[in-house]
Amino acid sequence: MDFPFRTLLTIAVYFLGFLALAYQIVAILAALFYRLESRLVRARPEPASLPAISILKPVRGLDSGFEHAIAGHATQDYPEFEILFGVHSLDDPAVPAIRALITAHPGVSIRLLECKTATPNGKVGVLIDLLKEARHPVLVVNDSDISVPPDYLRRLAARLIMDKAGLVTCPYRAIAGSAAGVWEAFGIVVDFVPSALVAPLVGVREFGLGSTLCFRRGDLARAGGFEPVAGFIADDYQLAKRITSLCGRAVISEVVVQTDLSRPSWLNVWKHQLRWARTIRASRGGGFLGLPLTHAGVWIALAFACGLWSLAFTLLAARLAMAIVCGFFALESLLALLLSPLAPLWDLWAFAVWLCAFTGHTVEWRGQRFRLSQHGALERLNP
């Protein structure tokens, strides 16, 4: 009985290991293509005219690096734009920083709005209210802690116009002030964002990252506005899905933005990753089932355990190369270069999160507990 089991196990590890190897190769090619495309795009002449842009920024709490992040938005090299900050209450800790920004940049149209629309996803309620006050035909939505370069808006608008895109999104890297935060930041640039770079190569259209969503106001109206996504936790994915299904493909910008993860504990990182995994499971069930094939470290460990040395070392080399090419070469994250030997360990962590995602349907988000129903819709649980 032992011999057939080991034979079947070896065959399974060979087959799945080669699929995992294929994914690493595709991810490397995706990163190289992204880098090449970015250089070509930057060399293109700018459109003759650039549309006015409204930046919609829902804010809740004073995130680490918030002042630096919003200052970069106020100093954009762009002809005409406005920034609308939305909070649920003017007692929010971020309000003084926003008011200081308004005082420091009197020549920039910056407004602070108290938003009262209540929705299961509070961020979307703020966006609904901000949209009513926005003046311009192109909208940019990004998370409150996102830091951007001075040509951020120019690059987004150019891609939206010249690529005839329905939506433009930005890849991102992260910084953090704790070991757990650094670990999560590492995972973002060697696992999560590479999967986003792979998406357009394999025909996935409906993707968008909360780091940036740039789209035309008219296209948002055609997709039903923000209201249809108000009950979902993955509002960025749901919004991108609706816009791209009607108004054209999503384009990944050559601009890499940055987020600040602050100083999370290991427990907080685990909860965040688990929430993320359960959200993906609810939103994209089929794709979620295939995620272990991207976790090369799992198949490296199994190949070593089965004595498949050639497969194990080949897959290990490919995984390290993918971490460096995607994380450092494409996303310019020094963290990816320095910690690249730990990429297989990240995969084991990610696989453990994947397994735990099947053990329940509840998530913790902004201090509240929710149940995820079909397609990632939110159901608030009693405290």
mmCIF file of C-alpha atoms in Angstrom, residues 156 167-171 207-214 250-255:
data_model
loop_
_atom_site.group_PDB
_atom_site.id
_atom_site.type_symbol
_atom_site.label_atom_id
_atom_site.label_comp_id
_atom_site.label_asym_id
_atom_site.label_seq_id
_atom_site.Cartn_x
_atom_site.Cartn_y
_atom_site.Cartn_z
ATOM 1 C CA LEU A 156 -2.994 58.648 -14.872
ATOM 2 C CA LEU A 167 -9.965 52.446 -15.694
ATOM 3 C CA VAL A 168 -6.361 53.037 -14.645
ATOM 4 C CA THR A 169 -4.937 51.528 -11.478
ATOM 5 C CA CYS A 170 -1.507 51.677 -9.819
ATOM 6 C CA PRO A 171 0.709 48.959 -8.359
ATOM 7 C CA PHE A 207 -9.215 44.227 -11.585
ATOM 8 C CA GLY A 208 -8.433 47.415 -9.740
ATOM 9 C CA LEU A 209 -6.372 48.180 -6.660
ATOM 10 C CA GLY A 210 -7.431 50.465 -3.819
ATOM 11 C CA SER A 211 -4.090 52.227 -4.176
ATOM 12 C CA THR A 212 -5.575 54.079 -7.181
ATOM 13 C CA LEU A 213 -8.694 53.927 -9.315
ATOM 14 C CA CYS A 214 -8.882 56.538 -12.080
ATOM 15 C CA ALA A 250 -8.220 48.195 -16.887
ATOM 16 C CA VAL A 251 -4.691 49.506 -17.406
ATOM 17 C CA ILE A 252 -1.867 49.216 -14.884
ATOM 18 C CA SER A 253 -0.089 52.563 -14.649
ATOM 19 C CA GLU A 254 3.672 52.924 -14.815
ATOM 20 C CA VAL A 255 3.432 54.925 -11.567
#
